Structures are given as structure tokens and as C-alpha cells.
């Protein structure tokens, strides 16, 4: 995990959150374009998970591996849960759930970077 990857995930997550926020503001339910945006983020997160696990196995850093991997797995699990909840909630608040979930992914990305660097553990 390095700065460009963590901040790239943050930017994509905040962009999806902004798109979901636009849905929320326009009083729109969860839509197909929002679903596709979350899928793009999910693919990025899966790549980060695989890359993070590989980096963890090859590093000589003193990284708390269990905590680091748990953050990466949590980031991968949140978007599908948000999609299921967003689809189930037929009102505008389905999009609101996605906003909160994507902002959570952004924060988890920064926190996983801190764990990787060994700061604020």
C-alpha cells in the first residue's frame, strides 16, 4: 500500500459518494448508473486487496498484518452490502446509504495507509 493507491481509492470512493449524493439530493432511488459506479470501485478494491496481501507477504516492514488485512477485507465487503441495502430501500435513502458507505470506504483507505506505514497504530 502506498500513497497513490490509498489516495486513488479515496478519490474513487468520494466520487461515487458524490454521485450517490446527487441521487439523494435529486430525490432519486438507487439506479443502474450508480450500481455501475459502485462496481468500478469494487473492482479497484479487489485489486487493492490482492495487491495488499501480496505486499504484506513480501515486505520486511513491521506491519500488523491481521489488522491491515481486516481493513482491506472490510473495504471490499462494504460496497456490496451498500448496494443490497440501496436496492432494497426504494426511497431516496437507498442512495443515502451508499453515500455513507462510500465515505466509510474512503476513511478506511486512509486508515489502512496509516497501518501500512506504521503511524497512528
PDB file of N, CA and C in Angstrom, residues 43-121:
ATOM      1  N   UNK A  43     -14.178  -3.274  -8.062  1.00  0.00           N
ATOM      2  CA  UNK A  43     -13.072  -3.882  -8.802  1.00  0.00           C
ATOM      3  C   UNK A  43     -11.732  -3.296  -8.362  1.00  0.00           C
ATOM      4  N   UNK A  44     -11.704  -1.995  -8.142  1.00  0.00           N
ATOM      5  CA  UNK A  44     -10.489  -1.349  -7.635  1.00  0.00           C
ATOM      6  C   UNK A  44     -10.134  -1.905  -6.255  1.00  0.00           C
ATOM      7  N   UNK A  45     -11.138  -2.060  -5.403  1.00  0.00           N
ATOM      8  CA  UNK A  45     -10.892  -2.565  -4.052  1.00  0.00           C
ATOM      9  C   UNK A  45     -10.419  -4.013  -4.052  1.00  0.00           C
ATOM     10  N   UNK A  46     -10.929  -4.817  -4.954  1.00  0.00           N
ATOM     11  CA  UNK A  46     -10.455  -6.204  -5.062  1.00  0.00           C
ATOM     12  C   UNK A  46      -8.988  -6.235  -5.484  1.00  0.00           C
ATOM     13  N   UNK A  47      -8.610  -5.357  -6.411  1.00  0.00           N
ATOM     14  CA  UNK A  47      -7.210  -5.278  -6.827  1.00  0.00           C
ATOM     15  C   UNK A  47      -6.329  -4.812  -5.670  1.00  0.00           C
ATOM     16  N   UNK A  48      -6.817  -3.866  -4.886  1.00  0.00           N
ATOM     17  CA  UNK A  48      -6.063  -3.381  -3.731  1.00  0.00           C
ATOM     18  C   UNK A  48      -5.916  -4.486  -2.688  1.00  0.00           C
ATOM     19  N   UNK A  49      -6.966  -5.266  -2.483  1.00  0.00           N
ATOM     20  CA  UNK A  49      -6.894  -6.380  -1.533  1.00  0.00           C
ATOM     21  C   UNK A  49      -5.827  -7.389  -1.945  1.00  0.00           C
ATOM     22  N   UNK A  50      -5.856  -7.796  -3.195  1.00  0.00           N
ATOM     23  CA  UNK A  50      -4.870  -8.760  -3.677  1.00  0.00           C
ATOM     24  C   UNK A  50      -3.461  -8.167  -3.591  1.00  0.00           C
ATOM     25  N   UNK A  51      -3.314  -6.933  -4.062  1.00  0.00           N
ATOM     26  CA  UNK A  51      -2.008  -6.279  -4.003  1.00  0.00           C
ATOM     27  C   UNK A  51      -1.526  -6.077  -2.585  1.00  0.00           C
ATOM     28  N   UNK A  52      -2.425  -5.749  -1.682  1.00  0.00           N
ATOM     29  CA  UNK A  52      -2.056  -5.549  -0.289  1.00  0.00           C
ATOM     30  C   UNK A  52      -1.601  -6.821   0.384  1.00  0.00           C
ATOM     31  N   UNK A  53      -2.280  -7.920   0.096  1.00  0.00           N
ATOM     32  CA  UNK A  53      -1.883  -9.203   0.681  1.00  0.00           C
ATOM     33  C   UNK A  53      -0.532  -9.637   0.125  1.00  0.00           C
ATOM     34  N   UNK A  54      -0.325  -9.461  -1.181  1.00  0.00           N
ATOM     35  CA  UNK A  54       0.966  -9.804  -1.779  1.00  0.00           C
ATOM     36  C   UNK A  54       2.067  -8.925  -1.187  1.00  0.00           C
ATOM     37  N   UNK A  55       1.813  -7.629  -1.063  1.00  0.00           N
ATOM     38  CA  UNK A  55       2.809  -6.724  -0.493  1.00  0.00           C
ATOM     39  C   UNK A  55       3.110  -7.087   0.955  1.00  0.00           C
ATOM     40  N   UNK A  56       2.099  -7.496   1.681  1.00  0.00           N
ATOM     41  CA  UNK A  56       2.300  -7.865   3.084  1.00  0.00           C
ATOM     42  C   UNK A  56       3.184  -9.103   3.213  1.00  0.00           C
ATOM     43  N   UNK A  57       3.021 -10.049   2.311  1.00  0.00           N
ATOM     44  CA  UNK A  57       3.819 -11.272   2.387  1.00  0.00           C
ATOM     45  C   UNK A  57       5.258 -11.054   1.947  1.00  0.00           C
ATOM     46  N   UNK A  58       5.520 -10.005   1.189  1.00  0.00           N
ATOM     47  CA  UNK A  58       6.876  -9.778   0.683  1.00  0.00           C
ATOM     48  C   UNK A  58       7.597  -8.631   1.378  1.00  0.00           C
ATOM     49  N   UNK A  59       6.975  -7.990   2.341  1.00  0.00           N
ATOM     50  CA  UNK A  59       7.602  -6.830   2.968  1.00  0.00           C
ATOM     51  C   UNK A  59       8.422  -7.234   4.182  1.00  0.00           C
ATOM     52  N   UNK A  60       9.390  -6.398   4.466  1.00  0.00           N
ATOM     53  CA  UNK A  60      10.182  -6.583   5.685  1.00  0.00           C
ATOM     54  C   UNK A  60       9.770  -5.571   6.748  1.00  0.00           C
ATOM     55  N   UNK A  61       8.733  -4.788   6.459  1.00  0.00           N
ATOM     56  CA  UNK A  61       8.227  -3.797   7.411  1.00  0.00           C
ATOM     57  C   UNK A  61       7.598  -4.484   8.614  1.00  0.00           C
ATOM     58  N   UNK A  62       7.519  -3.724   9.679  1.00  0.00           N
ATOM     59  CA  UNK A  62       6.828  -4.208  10.869  1.00  0.00           C
ATOM     60  C   UNK A  62       5.374  -3.740  10.785  1.00  0.00           C
ATOM     61  N   UNK A  63       4.581  -4.491  10.022  1.00  0.00           N
ATOM     62  CA  UNK A  63       3.171  -4.153   9.804  1.00  0.00           C
ATOM     63  C   UNK A  63       2.332  -5.151  10.578  1.00  0.00           C
ATOM     64  N   UNK A  64       1.300  -4.651  11.250  1.00  0.00           N
ATOM     65  CA  UNK A  64       0.372  -5.542  11.939  1.00  0.00           C
ATOM     66  C   UNK A  64      -0.541  -6.160  10.877  1.00  0.00           C
ATOM     67  N   UNK A  65      -0.156  -7.358  10.429  1.00  0.00           N
ATOM     68  CA  UNK A  65      -0.782  -7.989   9.271  1.00  0.00           C
ATOM     69  C   UNK A  65      -2.258  -8.265   9.408  1.00  0.00           C
ATOM     70  N   UNK A  66      -2.677  -8.794  10.536  1.00  0.00           N
ATOM     71  CA  UNK A  66      -4.089  -9.110  10.728  1.00  0.00           C
ATOM     72  C   UNK A  66      -4.969  -7.880  10.650  1.00  0.00           C
ATOM     73  N   UNK A  67      -4.520  -6.811  11.269  1.00  0.00           N
ATOM     74  CA  UNK A  67      -5.290  -5.565  11.246  1.00  0.00           C
ATOM     75  C   UNK A  67      -5.340  -4.986   9.838  1.00  0.00           C
ATOM     76  N   UNK A  68      -4.205  -5.010   9.162  1.00  0.00           N
ATOM     77  CA  UNK A  68      -4.130  -4.474   7.803  1.00  0.00           C
ATOM     78  C   UNK A  68      -5.057  -5.230   6.858  1.00  0.00           C
ATOM     79  N   UNK A  69      -4.994  -6.546   6.893  1.00  0.00           N
ATOM     80  CA  UNK A  69      -5.836  -7.359   6.013  1.00  0.00           C
ATOM     81  C   UNK A  69      -7.309  -7.199   6.375  1.00  0.00           C
ATOM     82  N   UNK A  70      -7.612  -7.065   7.665  1.00  0.00           N
ATOM     83  CA  UNK A  70      -9.015  -6.883   8.052  1.00  0.00           C
ATOM     84  C   UNK A  70      -9.572  -5.565   7.511  1.00  0.00           C
ATOM     85  N   UNK A  71      -8.759  -4.519   7.469  1.00  0.00           N
ATOM     86  CA  UNK A  71      -9.212  -3.265   6.869  1.00  0.00           C
ATOM     87  C   UNK A  71      -9.443  -3.432   5.373  1.00  0.00           C
ATOM     88  N   UNK A  72      -8.544  -4.137   4.694  1.00  0.00           N
ATOM     89  CA  UNK A  72      -8.710  -4.347   3.255  1.00  0.00           C
ATOM     90  C   UNK A  72      -9.961  -5.173   2.957  1.00  0.00           C
ATOM     91  N   UNK A  73     -10.196  -6.209   3.736  1.00  0.00           N
ATOM     92  CA  UNK A  73     -11.384  -7.052   3.532  1.00  0.00           C
ATOM     93  C   UNK A  73     -12.655  -6.252   3.824  1.00  0.00           C
ATOM     94  N   UNK A  74     -12.625  -5.439   4.862  1.00  0.00           N
ATOM     95  CA  UNK A  74     -13.793  -4.619   5.189  1.00  0.00           C
ATOM     96  C   UNK A  74     -14.113  -3.652   4.055  1.00  0.00           C
ATOM     97  N   UNK A  75     -13.065  -3.071   3.449  1.00  0.00           N
ATOM     98  CA  UNK A  75     -13.299  -2.169   2.318  1.00  0.00           C
ATOM     99  C   UNK A  75     -13.951  -2.904   1.149  1.00  0.00           C
ATOM    100  N   UNK A  76     -13.633  -4.171   0.975  1.00  0.00           N
ATOM    101  CA  UNK A  76     -14.211  -4.952  -0.126  1.00  0.00           C
ATOM    102  C   UNK A  76     -15.654  -5.347   0.187  1.00  0.00           C
ATOM    103  N   UNK A  77     -15.983  -5.554   1.448  1.00  0.00           N
ATOM    104  CA  UNK A  77     -17.314  -6.023   1.831  1.00  0.00           C
ATOM    105  C   UNK A  77     -18.351  -4.882   1.852  1.00  0.00           C
ATOM    106  N   UNK A  78     -17.922  -3.682   2.151  1.00  0.00           N
ATOM    107  CA  UNK A  78     -18.873  -2.571   2.315  1.00  0.00           C
ATOM    108  C   UNK A  78     -19.663  -2.252   1.041  1.00  0.00           C
ATOM    109  N   UNK A  79     -19.044  -2.089  -0.137  1.00  0.00           N
ATOM    110  CA  UNK A  79     -19.847  -1.724  -1.317  1.00  0.00           C
ATOM    111  C   UNK A  79     -20.956  -2.710  -1.676  1.00  0.00           C
ATOM    112  N   UNK A  80     -20.721  -4.037  -1.684  1.00  0.00           N
ATOM    113  CA  UNK A  80     -21.852  -4.923  -1.984  1.00  0.00           C
ATOM    114  C   UNK A  80     -22.980  -4.831  -0.951  1.00  0.00           C
ATOM    115  N   UNK A  81     -22.613  -4.664   0.313  1.00  0.00           N
ATOM    116  CA  UNK A  81     -23.646  -4.505   1.345  1.00  0.00           C
ATOM    117  C   UNK A  81     -24.452  -3.225   1.102  1.00  0.00           C
ATOM    118  N   UNK A  82     -23.759  -2.156   0.717  1.00  0.00           N
ATOM    119  CA  UNK A  82     -24.450  -0.894   0.434  1.00  0.00           C
ATOM    120  C   UNK A  82     -25.367  -1.022  -0.771  1.00  0.00           C
ATOM    121  N   UNK A  83     -24.918  -1.766  -1.789  1.00  0.00           N
ATOM    122  CA  UNK A  83     -25.754  -1.968  -2.975  1.00  0.00           C
ATOM    123  C   UNK A  83     -27.010  -2.747  -2.617  1.00  0.00           C
ATOM    124  N   UNK A  84     -26.851  -3.819  -1.850  1.00  0.00           N
ATOM    125  CA  UNK A  84     -28.025  -4.605  -1.458  1.00  0.00           C
ATOM    126  C   UNK A  84     -29.009  -3.768  -0.651  1.00  0.00           C
ATOM    127  N   UNK A  85     -28.490  -2.983   0.280  1.00  0.00           N
ATOM    128  CA  UNK A  85     -29.352  -2.126   1.085  1.00  0.00           C
ATOM    129  C   UNK A  85     -29.967  -1.032   0.218  1.00  0.00           C
ATOM    130  N   UNK A  86     -29.171  -0.458  -0.677  1.00  0.00           N
ATOM    131  CA  UNK A  86     -29.672   0.608  -1.546  1.00  0.00           C
ATOM    132  C   UNK A  86     -30.773   0.133  -2.476  1.00  0.00           C
ATOM    133  N   UNK A  87     -30.633  -1.087  -2.982  1.00  0.00           N
ATOM    134  CA  UNK A  87     -31.665  -1.640  -3.864  1.00  0.00           C
ATOM    135  C   UNK A  87     -32.920  -1.981  -3.068  1.00  0.00           C
ATOM    136  N   UNK A  88     -32.740  -2.495  -1.860  1.00  0.00           N
ATOM    137  CA  UNK A  88     -33.893  -2.872  -1.034  1.00  0.00           C
ATOM    138  C   UNK A  88     -34.688  -1.651  -0.580  1.00  0.00           C
ATOM    139  N   UNK A  89     -34.021  -0.559  -0.334  1.00  0.00           N
ATOM    140  CA  UNK A  89     -34.684   0.671   0.108  1.00  0.00           C
ATOM    141  C   UNK A  89     -35.156   1.427  -1.127  1.00  0.00           C
ATOM    142  N   UNK A  90     -36.437   1.449  -1.348  1.00  0.00           N
ATOM    143  CA  UNK A  90     -36.995   2.016  -2.572  1.00  0.00           C
ATOM    144  C   UNK A  90     -37.105   3.547  -2.544  1.00  0.00           C
ATOM    145  N   UNK A  91     -36.850   4.155  -1.414  1.00  0.00           N
ATOM    146  CA  UNK A  91     -36.918   5.612  -1.351  1.00  0.00           C
ATOM    147  C   UNK A  91     -35.547   6.202  -1.679  1.00  0.00           C
ATOM    148  N   UNK A  92     -35.434   7.505  -1.572  1.00  0.00           N
ATOM    149  CA  UNK A  92     -34.169   8.186  -1.840  1.00  0.00           C
ATOM    150  C   UNK A  92     -33.089   7.796  -0.847  1.00  0.00           C
ATOM    151  N   UNK A  93     -33.472   7.245   0.289  1.00  0.00           N
ATOM    152  CA  UNK A  93     -32.495   6.926   1.323  1.00  0.00           C
ATOM    153  C   UNK A  93     -31.665   5.708   0.977  1.00  0.00           C
ATOM    154  N   UNK A  94     -32.069   4.970  -0.041  1.00  0.00           N
ATOM    155  CA  UNK A  94     -31.199   3.922  -0.558  1.00  0.00           C
ATOM    156  C   UNK A  94     -29.905   4.518  -1.087  1.00  0.00           C
ATOM    157  N   UNK A  95     -30.019   5.659  -1.740  1.00  0.00           N
ATOM    158  CA  UNK A  95     -28.826   6.376  -2.202  1.00  0.00           C
ATOM    159  C   UNK A  95     -28.063   6.973  -1.026  1.00  0.00           C
ATOM    160  N   UNK A  96     -28.796   7.356   0.016  1.00  0.00           N
ATOM    161  CA  UNK A  96     -28.144   7.896   1.209  1.00  0.00           C
ATOM    162  C   UNK A  96     -27.263   6.861   1.896  1.00  0.00           C
ATOM    163  N   UNK A  97     -27.694   5.621   1.890  1.00  0.00           N
ATOM    164  CA  UNK A  97     -26.885   4.540   2.460  1.00  0.00           C
ATOM    165  C   UNK A  97     -25.582   4.408   1.680  1.00  0.00           C
ATOM    166  N   UNK A  98     -25.667   4.539   0.365  1.00  0.00           N
ATOM    167  CA  UNK A  98     -24.470   4.428  -0.467  1.00  0.00           C
ATOM    168  C   UNK A  98     -23.512   5.580  -0.182  1.00  0.00           C
ATOM    169  N   UNK A  99     -24.028   6.774   0.056  1.00  0.00           N
ATOM    170  CA  UNK A  99     -23.168   7.917   0.402  1.00  0.00           C
ATOM    171  C   UNK A  99     -22.353   7.598   1.652  1.00  0.00           C
ATOM    172  N   UNK A 100     -23.023   7.158   2.687  1.00  0.00           N
ATOM    173  CA  UNK A 100     -22.343   6.849   3.950  1.00  0.00           C
ATOM    174  C   UNK A 100     -21.338   5.714   3.766  1.00  0.00           C
ATOM    175  N   UNK A 101     -21.724   4.694   3.015  1.00  0.00           N
ATOM    176  CA  UNK A 101     -20.834   3.547   2.805  1.00  0.00           C
ATOM    177  C   UNK A 101     -19.584   3.951   2.042  1.00  0.00           C
ATOM    178  N   UNK A 102     -19.731   4.760   1.012  1.00  0.00           N
ATOM    179  CA  UNK A 102     -18.572   5.153   0.213  1.00  0.00           C
ATOM    180  C   UNK A 102     -17.640   6.077   0.998  1.00  0.00           C
ATOM    181  N   UNK A 103     -18.206   6.931   1.826  1.00  0.00           N
ATOM    182  CA  UNK A 103     -17.359   7.764   2.679  1.00  0.00           C
ATOM    183  C   UNK A 103     -16.625   6.903   3.706  1.00  0.00           C
ATOM    184  N   UNK A 104     -17.260   5.841   4.148  1.00  0.00           N
ATOM    185  CA  UNK A 104     -16.597   4.902   5.059  1.00  0.00           C
ATOM    186  C   UNK A 104     -15.421   4.219   4.367  1.00  0.00           C
ATOM    187  N   UNK A 105     -15.591   3.839   3.120  1.00  0.00           N
ATOM    188  CA  UNK A 105     -14.501   3.225   2.361  1.00  0.00           C
ATOM    189  C   UNK A 105     -13.337   4.206   2.217  1.00  0.00           C
ATOM    190  N   UNK A 106     -13.650   5.475   1.977  1.00  0.00           N
ATOM    191  CA  UNK A 106     -12.595   6.484   1.855  1.00  0.00           C
ATOM    192  C   UNK A 106     -11.791   6.597   3.147  1.00  0.00           C
ATOM    193  N   UNK A 107     -12.477   6.609   4.274  1.00  0.00           N
ATOM    194  CA  UNK A 107     -11.790   6.698   5.572  1.00  0.00           C
ATOM    195  C   UNK A 107     -10.978   5.430   5.838  1.00  0.00           C
ATOM    196  N   UNK A 108     -11.531   4.278   5.514  1.00  0.00           N
ATOM    197  CA  UNK A 108     -10.803   3.024   5.706  1.00  0.00           C
ATOM    198  C   UNK A 108      -9.548   2.965   4.833  1.00  0.00           C
ATOM    199  N   UNK A 109      -9.604   3.567   3.661  1.00  0.00           N
ATOM    200  CA  UNK A 109      -8.433   3.606   2.796  1.00  0.00           C
ATOM    201  C   UNK A 109      -7.305   4.404   3.446  1.00  0.00           C
ATOM    202  N   UNK A 110      -7.640   5.548   3.996  1.00  0.00           N
ATOM    203  CA  UNK A 110      -6.619   6.343   4.689  1.00  0.00           C
ATOM    204  C   UNK A 110      -6.094   5.625   5.917  1.00  0.00           C
ATOM    205  N   UNK A 111      -6.974   4.985   6.642  1.00  0.00           N
ATOM    206  CA  UNK A 111      -6.554   4.269   7.845  1.00  0.00           C
ATOM    207  C   UNK A 111      -5.654   3.081   7.497  1.00  0.00           C
ATOM    208  N   UNK A 112      -5.959   2.373   6.423  1.00  0.00           N
ATOM    209  CA  UNK A 112      -5.101   1.260   6.031  1.00  0.00           C
ATOM    210  C   UNK A 112      -3.721   1.756   5.602  1.00  0.00           C
ATOM    211  N   UNK A 113      -3.646   2.927   4.993  1.00  0.00           N
ATOM    212  CA  UNK A 113      -2.352   3.518   4.663  1.00  0.00           C
ATOM    213  C   UNK A 113      -1.562   3.826   5.932  1.00  0.00           C
ATOM    214  N   UNK A 114      -2.246   4.349   6.947  1.00  0.00           N
ATOM    215  CA  UNK A 114      -1.574   4.623   8.215  1.00  0.00           C
ATOM    216  C   UNK A 114      -1.056   3.335   8.856  1.00  0.00           C
ATOM    217  N   UNK A 115      -1.838   2.274   8.795  1.00  0.00           N
ATOM    218  CA  UNK A 115      -1.404   0.990   9.355  1.00  0.00           C
ATOM    219  C   UNK A 115      -0.194   0.474   8.586  1.00  0.00           C
ATOM    220  N   UNK A 116      -0.228   0.597   7.264  1.00  0.00           N
ATOM    221  CA  UNK A 116       0.881   0.129   6.448  1.00  0.00           C
ATOM    222  C   UNK A 116       2.176   0.885   6.779  1.00  0.00           C
ATOM    223  N   UNK A 117       2.045   2.192   6.982  1.00  0.00           N
ATOM    224  CA  UNK A 117       3.230   2.998   7.278  1.00  0.00           C
ATOM    225  C   UNK A 117       3.677   2.862   8.742  1.00  0.00           C
ATOM    226  N   UNK A 118       2.802   2.321   9.572  1.00  0.00           N
ATOM    227  CA  UNK A 118       3.151   2.152  10.984  1.00  0.00           C
ATOM    228  C   UNK A 118       2.914   3.395  11.806  1.00  0.00           C
ATOM    229  N   UNK A 119       2.101   4.313  11.297  1.00  0.00           N
ATOM    230  CA  UNK A 119       1.778   5.532  12.046  1.00  0.00           C
ATOM    231  C   UNK A 119       0.373   5.434  12.602  1.00  0.00           C
ATOM    232  N   UNK A 120       0.167   5.992  13.756  1.00  0.00           N
ATOM    233  CA  UNK A 120      -1.165   6.042  14.405  1.00  0.00           C
ATOM    234  C   UNK A 120      -1.746   4.659  14.642  1.00  0.00           C
ATOM    235  N   UNK A 121      -0.920   3.708  14.966  1.00  0.00           N
ATOM    236  CA  UNK A 121      -1.416   2.340  15.213  1.00  0.00           C
ATOM    237  C   UNK A 121      -1.951   2.264  16.627  1.00  0.00           C
TER     238      UNK A 121
END
